[in-house]
PDB file of C-alpha atoms and ligand atoms in Angstrom:
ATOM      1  CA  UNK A   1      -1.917   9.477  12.884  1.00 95.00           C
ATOM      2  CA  UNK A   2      -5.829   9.145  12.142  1.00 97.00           C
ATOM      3  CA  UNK A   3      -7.116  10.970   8.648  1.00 97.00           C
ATOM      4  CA  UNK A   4     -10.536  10.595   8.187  1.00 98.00           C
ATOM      5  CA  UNK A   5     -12.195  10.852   4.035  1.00 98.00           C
ATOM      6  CA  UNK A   6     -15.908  10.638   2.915  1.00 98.00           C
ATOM      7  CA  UNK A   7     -14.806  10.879  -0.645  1.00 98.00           C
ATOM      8  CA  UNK A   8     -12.982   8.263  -2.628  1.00 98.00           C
ATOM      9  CA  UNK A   9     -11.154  11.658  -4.178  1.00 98.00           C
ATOM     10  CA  UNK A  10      -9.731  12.409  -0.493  1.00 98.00           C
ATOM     11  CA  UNK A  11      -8.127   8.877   0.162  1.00 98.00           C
ATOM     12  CA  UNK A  12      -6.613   9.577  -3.379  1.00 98.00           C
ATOM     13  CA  UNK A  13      -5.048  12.952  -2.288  1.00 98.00           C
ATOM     14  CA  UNK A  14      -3.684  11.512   0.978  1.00 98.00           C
ATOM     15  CA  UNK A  15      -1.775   8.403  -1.046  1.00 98.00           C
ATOM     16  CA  UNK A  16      -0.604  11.586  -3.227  1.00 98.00           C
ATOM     17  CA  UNK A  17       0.826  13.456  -0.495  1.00 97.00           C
ATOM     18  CA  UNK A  18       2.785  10.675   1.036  1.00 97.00           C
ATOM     19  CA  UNK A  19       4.001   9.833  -2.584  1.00 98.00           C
ATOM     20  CA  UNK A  20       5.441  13.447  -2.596  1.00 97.00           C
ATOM     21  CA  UNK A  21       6.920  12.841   0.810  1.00 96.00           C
ATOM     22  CA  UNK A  22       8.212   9.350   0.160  1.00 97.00           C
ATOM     23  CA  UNK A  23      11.657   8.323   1.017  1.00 96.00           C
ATOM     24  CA  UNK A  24      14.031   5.907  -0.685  1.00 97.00           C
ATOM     25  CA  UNK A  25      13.704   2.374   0.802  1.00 97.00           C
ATOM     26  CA  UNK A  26      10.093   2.938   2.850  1.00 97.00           C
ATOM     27  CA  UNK A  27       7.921   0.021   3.067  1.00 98.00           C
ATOM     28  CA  UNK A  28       4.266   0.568   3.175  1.00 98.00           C
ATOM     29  CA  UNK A  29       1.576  -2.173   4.479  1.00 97.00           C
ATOM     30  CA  UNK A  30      -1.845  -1.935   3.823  1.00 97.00           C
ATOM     31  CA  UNK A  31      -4.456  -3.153   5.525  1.00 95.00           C
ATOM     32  CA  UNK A  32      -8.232  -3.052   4.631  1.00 95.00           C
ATOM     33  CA  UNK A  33     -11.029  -5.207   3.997  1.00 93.00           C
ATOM     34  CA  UNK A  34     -12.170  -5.477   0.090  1.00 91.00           C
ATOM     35  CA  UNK A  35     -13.583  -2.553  -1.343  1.00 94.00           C
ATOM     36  CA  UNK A  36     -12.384   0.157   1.487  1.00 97.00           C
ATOM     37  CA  UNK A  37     -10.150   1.916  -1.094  1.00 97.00           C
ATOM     38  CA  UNK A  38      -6.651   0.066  -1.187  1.00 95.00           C
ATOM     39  CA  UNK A  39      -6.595   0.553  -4.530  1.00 94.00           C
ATOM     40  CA  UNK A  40      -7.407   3.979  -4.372  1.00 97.00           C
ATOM     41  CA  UNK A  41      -4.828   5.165  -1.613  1.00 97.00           C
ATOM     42  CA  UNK A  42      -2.019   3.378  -3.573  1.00 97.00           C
ATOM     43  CA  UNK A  43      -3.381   5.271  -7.327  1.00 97.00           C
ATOM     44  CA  UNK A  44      -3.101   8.020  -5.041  1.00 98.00           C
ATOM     45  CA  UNK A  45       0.696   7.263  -3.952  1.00 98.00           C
ATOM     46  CA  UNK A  46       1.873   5.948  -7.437  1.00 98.00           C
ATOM     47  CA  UNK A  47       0.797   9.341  -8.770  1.00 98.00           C
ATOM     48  CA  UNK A  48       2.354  11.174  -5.491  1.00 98.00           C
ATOM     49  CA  UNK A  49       5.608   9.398  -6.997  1.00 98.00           C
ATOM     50  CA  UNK A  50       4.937  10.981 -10.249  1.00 98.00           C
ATOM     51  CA  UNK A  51       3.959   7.584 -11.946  1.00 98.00           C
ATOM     52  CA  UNK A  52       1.438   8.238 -14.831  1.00 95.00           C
ATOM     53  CA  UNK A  53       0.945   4.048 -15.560  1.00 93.00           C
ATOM     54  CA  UNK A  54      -2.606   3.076 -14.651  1.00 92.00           C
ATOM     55  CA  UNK A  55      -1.819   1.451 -11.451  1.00 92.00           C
ATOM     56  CA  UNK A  56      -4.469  -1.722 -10.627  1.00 86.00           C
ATOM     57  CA  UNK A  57      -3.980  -4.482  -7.846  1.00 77.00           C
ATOM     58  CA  UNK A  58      -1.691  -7.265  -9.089  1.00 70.00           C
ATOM     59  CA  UNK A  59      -4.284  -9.655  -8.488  1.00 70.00           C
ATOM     60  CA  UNK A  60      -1.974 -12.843 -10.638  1.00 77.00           C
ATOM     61  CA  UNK A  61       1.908 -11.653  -9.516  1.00 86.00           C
ATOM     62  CA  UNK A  62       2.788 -11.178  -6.193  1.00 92.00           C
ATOM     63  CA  UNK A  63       4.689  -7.901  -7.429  1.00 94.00           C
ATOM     64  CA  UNK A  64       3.980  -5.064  -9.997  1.00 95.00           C
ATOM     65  CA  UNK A  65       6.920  -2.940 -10.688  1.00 95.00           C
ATOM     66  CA  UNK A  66       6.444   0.951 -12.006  1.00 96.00           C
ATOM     67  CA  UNK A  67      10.026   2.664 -12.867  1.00 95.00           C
ATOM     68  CA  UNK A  68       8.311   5.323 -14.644  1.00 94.00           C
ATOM     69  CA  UNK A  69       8.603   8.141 -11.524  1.00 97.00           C
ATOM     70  CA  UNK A  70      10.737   9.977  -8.919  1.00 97.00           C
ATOM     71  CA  UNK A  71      11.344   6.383  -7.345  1.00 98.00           C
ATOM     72  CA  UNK A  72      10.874   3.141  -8.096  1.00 98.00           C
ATOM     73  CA  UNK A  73       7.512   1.515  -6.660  1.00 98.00           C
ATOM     74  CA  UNK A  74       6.722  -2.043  -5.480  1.00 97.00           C
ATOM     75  CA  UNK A  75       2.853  -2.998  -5.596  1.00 96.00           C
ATOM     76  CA  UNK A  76       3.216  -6.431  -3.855  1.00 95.00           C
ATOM     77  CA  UNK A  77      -0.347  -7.876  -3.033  1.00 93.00           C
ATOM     78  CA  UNK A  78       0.887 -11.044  -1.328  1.00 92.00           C
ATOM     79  CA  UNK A  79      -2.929 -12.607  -1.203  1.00 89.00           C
ATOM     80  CA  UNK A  80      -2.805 -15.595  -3.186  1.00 87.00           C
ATOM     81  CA  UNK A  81       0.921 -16.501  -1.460  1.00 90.00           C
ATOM     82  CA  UNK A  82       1.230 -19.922  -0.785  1.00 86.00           C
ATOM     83  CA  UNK A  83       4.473 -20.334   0.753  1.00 89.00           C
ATOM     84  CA  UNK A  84       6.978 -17.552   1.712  1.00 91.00           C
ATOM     85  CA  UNK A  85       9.426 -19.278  -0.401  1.00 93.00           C
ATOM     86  CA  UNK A  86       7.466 -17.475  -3.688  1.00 93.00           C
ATOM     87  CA  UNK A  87       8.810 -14.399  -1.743  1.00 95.00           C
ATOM     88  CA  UNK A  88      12.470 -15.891  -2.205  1.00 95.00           C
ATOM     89  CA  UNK A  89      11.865 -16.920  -5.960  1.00 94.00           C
ATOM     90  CA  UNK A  90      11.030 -13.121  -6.833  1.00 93.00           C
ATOM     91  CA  UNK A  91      13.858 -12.108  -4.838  1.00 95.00           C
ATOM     92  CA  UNK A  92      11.906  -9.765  -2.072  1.00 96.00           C
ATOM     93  CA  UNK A  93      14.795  -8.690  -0.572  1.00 95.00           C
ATOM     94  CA  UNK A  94      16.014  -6.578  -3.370  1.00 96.00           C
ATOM     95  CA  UNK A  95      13.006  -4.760  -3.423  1.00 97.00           C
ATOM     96  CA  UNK A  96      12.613  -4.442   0.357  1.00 97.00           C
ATOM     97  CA  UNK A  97      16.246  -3.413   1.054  1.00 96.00           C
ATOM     98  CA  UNK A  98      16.373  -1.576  -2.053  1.00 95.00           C
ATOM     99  CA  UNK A  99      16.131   2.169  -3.262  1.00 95.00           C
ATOM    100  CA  UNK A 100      12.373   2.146  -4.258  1.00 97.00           C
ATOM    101  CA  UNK A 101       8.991   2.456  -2.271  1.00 98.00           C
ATOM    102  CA  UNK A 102       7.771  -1.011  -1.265  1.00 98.00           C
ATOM    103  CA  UNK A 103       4.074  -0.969  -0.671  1.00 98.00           C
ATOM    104  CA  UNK A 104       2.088  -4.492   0.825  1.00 96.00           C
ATOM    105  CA  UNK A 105      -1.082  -5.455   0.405  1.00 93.00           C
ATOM    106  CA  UNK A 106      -2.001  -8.728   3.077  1.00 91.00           C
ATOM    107  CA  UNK A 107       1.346  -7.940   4.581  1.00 93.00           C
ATOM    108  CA  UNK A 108       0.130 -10.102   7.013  1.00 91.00           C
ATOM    109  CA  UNK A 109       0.260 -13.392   5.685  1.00 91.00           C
ATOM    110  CA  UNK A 110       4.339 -12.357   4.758  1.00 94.00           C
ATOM    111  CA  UNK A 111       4.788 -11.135   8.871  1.00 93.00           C
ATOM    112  CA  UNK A 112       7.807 -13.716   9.257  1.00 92.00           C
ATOM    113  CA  UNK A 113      10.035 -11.969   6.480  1.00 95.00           C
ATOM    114  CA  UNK A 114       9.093  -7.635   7.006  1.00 95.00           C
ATOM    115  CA  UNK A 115      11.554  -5.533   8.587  1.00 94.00           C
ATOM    116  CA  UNK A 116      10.893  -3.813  12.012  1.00 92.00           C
ATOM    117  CA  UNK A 117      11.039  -0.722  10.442  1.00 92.00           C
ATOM    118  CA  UNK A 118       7.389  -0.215   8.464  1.00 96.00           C
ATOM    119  CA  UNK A 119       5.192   2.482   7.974  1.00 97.00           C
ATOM    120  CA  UNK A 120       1.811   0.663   8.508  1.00 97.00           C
ATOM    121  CA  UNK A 121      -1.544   1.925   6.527  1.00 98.00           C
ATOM    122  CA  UNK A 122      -4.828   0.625   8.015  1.00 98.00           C
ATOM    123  CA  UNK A 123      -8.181   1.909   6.157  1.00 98.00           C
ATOM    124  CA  UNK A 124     -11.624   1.222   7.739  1.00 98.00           C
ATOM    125  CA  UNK A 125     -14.944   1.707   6.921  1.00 98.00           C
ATOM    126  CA  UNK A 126     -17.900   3.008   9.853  1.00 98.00           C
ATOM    127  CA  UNK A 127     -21.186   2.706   8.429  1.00 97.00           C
ATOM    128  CA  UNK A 128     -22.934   5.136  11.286  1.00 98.00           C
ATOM    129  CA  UNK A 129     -20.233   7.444   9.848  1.00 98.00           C
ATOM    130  CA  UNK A 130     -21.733   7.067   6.108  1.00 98.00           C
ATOM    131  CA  UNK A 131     -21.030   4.813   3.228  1.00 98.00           C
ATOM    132  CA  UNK A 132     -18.058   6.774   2.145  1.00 98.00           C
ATOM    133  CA  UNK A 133     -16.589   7.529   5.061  1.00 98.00           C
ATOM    134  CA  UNK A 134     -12.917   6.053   5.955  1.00 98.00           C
ATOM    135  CA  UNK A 135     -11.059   5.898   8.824  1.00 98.00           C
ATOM    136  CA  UNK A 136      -7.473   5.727   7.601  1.00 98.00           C
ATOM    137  CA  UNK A 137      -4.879   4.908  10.190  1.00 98.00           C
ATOM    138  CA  UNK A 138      -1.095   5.271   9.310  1.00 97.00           C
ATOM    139  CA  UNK A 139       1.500   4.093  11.964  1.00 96.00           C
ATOM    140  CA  UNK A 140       5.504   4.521  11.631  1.00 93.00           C
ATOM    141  CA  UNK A 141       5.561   8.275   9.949  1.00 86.00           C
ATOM    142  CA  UNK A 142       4.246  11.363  12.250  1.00 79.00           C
ATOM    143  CA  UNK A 143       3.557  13.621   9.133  1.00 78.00           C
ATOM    144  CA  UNK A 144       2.422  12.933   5.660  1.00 78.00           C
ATOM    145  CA  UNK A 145       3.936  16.294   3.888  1.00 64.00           C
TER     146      UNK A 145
HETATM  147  P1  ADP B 201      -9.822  -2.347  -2.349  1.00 86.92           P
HETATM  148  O1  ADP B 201      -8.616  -2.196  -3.223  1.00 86.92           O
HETATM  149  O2  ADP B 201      -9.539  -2.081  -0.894  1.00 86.92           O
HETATM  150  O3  ADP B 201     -10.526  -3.657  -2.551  1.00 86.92           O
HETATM  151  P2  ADP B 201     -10.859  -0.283  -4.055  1.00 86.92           P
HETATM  152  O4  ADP B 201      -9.895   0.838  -3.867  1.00 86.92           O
HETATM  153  O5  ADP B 201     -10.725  -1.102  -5.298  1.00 86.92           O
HETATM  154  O6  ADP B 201     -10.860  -1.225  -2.759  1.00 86.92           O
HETATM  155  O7  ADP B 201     -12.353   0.260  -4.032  1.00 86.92           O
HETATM  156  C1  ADP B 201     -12.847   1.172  -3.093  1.00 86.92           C
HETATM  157  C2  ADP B 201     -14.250   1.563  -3.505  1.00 86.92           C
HETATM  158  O8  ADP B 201     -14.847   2.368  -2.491  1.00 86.92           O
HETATM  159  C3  ADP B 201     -14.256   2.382  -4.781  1.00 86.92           C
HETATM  160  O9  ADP B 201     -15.377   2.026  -5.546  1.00 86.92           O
HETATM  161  C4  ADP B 201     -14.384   3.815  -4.267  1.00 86.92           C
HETATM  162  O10 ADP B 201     -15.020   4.660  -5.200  1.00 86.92           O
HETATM  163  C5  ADP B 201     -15.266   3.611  -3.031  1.00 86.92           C
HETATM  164  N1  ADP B 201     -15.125   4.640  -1.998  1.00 86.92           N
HETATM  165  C6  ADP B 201     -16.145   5.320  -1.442  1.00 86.92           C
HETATM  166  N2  ADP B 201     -15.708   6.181  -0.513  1.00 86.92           N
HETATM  167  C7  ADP B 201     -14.370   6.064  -0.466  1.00 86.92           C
HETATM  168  C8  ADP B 201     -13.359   6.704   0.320  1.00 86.92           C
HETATM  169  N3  ADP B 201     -13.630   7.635   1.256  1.00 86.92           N
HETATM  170  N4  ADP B 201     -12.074   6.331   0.082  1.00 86.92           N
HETATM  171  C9  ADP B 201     -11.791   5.383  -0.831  1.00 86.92           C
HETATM  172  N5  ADP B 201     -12.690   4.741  -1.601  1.00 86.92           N
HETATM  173  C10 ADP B 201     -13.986   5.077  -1.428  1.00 86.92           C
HETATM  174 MG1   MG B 202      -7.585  -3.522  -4.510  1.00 86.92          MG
END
């Protein structure tokens, strides 16, 4: 599924949707350069999940936890990672294999320890398309609600 925004307001609404239509135990990726929106999308799905916490990237823990909606939700930006073993100190697994919403910024640099089963978010800019415009690319769900 493609979605394309030109607003920052529209890649807000479409994190909101799938936080309305978010099932227990989905893990999100995102992928993105800096500054395409990743924050944005995941405001968008922390409020979607009825979470009224400002939500920011964790940029100094691996994981930010929010209880405070319809499920619990994961922010993991893995970035700064050094060793997949940090992933074992936090204790991952519960969060992965739990009841919440997992959602994984840099997923990448973690690909040895995610589950086959991922819904994966890709957002990309196209500058002959405007600066705003984003091409937002989610693989692993067919409809977002
Ligand atoms: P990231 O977390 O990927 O580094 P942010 O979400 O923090 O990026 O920032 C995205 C920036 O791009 C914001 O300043 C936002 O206003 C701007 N922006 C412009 N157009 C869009 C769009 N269509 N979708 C999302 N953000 C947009
Ligand atoms: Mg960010």
């Amino acid at each position: 599924m493609v979605i394309e925004t030109r607003t920052p307001e529209e890649t807000f609404e479409l994190g909101k949707k799938i936080g309305k239509a978010a099932e227990p135990g989905q893990i999100y990726t995102l992928t993105g350069d800096l500054g395409v929106g990743k924050t944005v999308f995941t405001q968008g799905v922390a409020a979607g999940l009825g979470i009224t916490e400002p939500v920011n990237s964790p940029t100094f823990t691996i994981i930010q936890i929010y209880e405070g909606g319809r499920l619990p939700f994961y922010h993991f930006d893995v970035y700064r990672i050094g060793d997949i073993e940090e992933m074992e100190e936090i204790g991952y697994d519960d969060y992965f294999f739990g009841k919440g919403i997992c959602l994984i910024e840099w997923a990448n640099l973690i690909e040895d320890i995610l589950p086959e089963n991922l819904i994966r978010v890709t957002i990309e800019k196209d500058l002959a398309e405007g600066f705003d415009y984003r091409r937002i690319t989610i693989e692993g769900i067919s409809d977002v609600g």
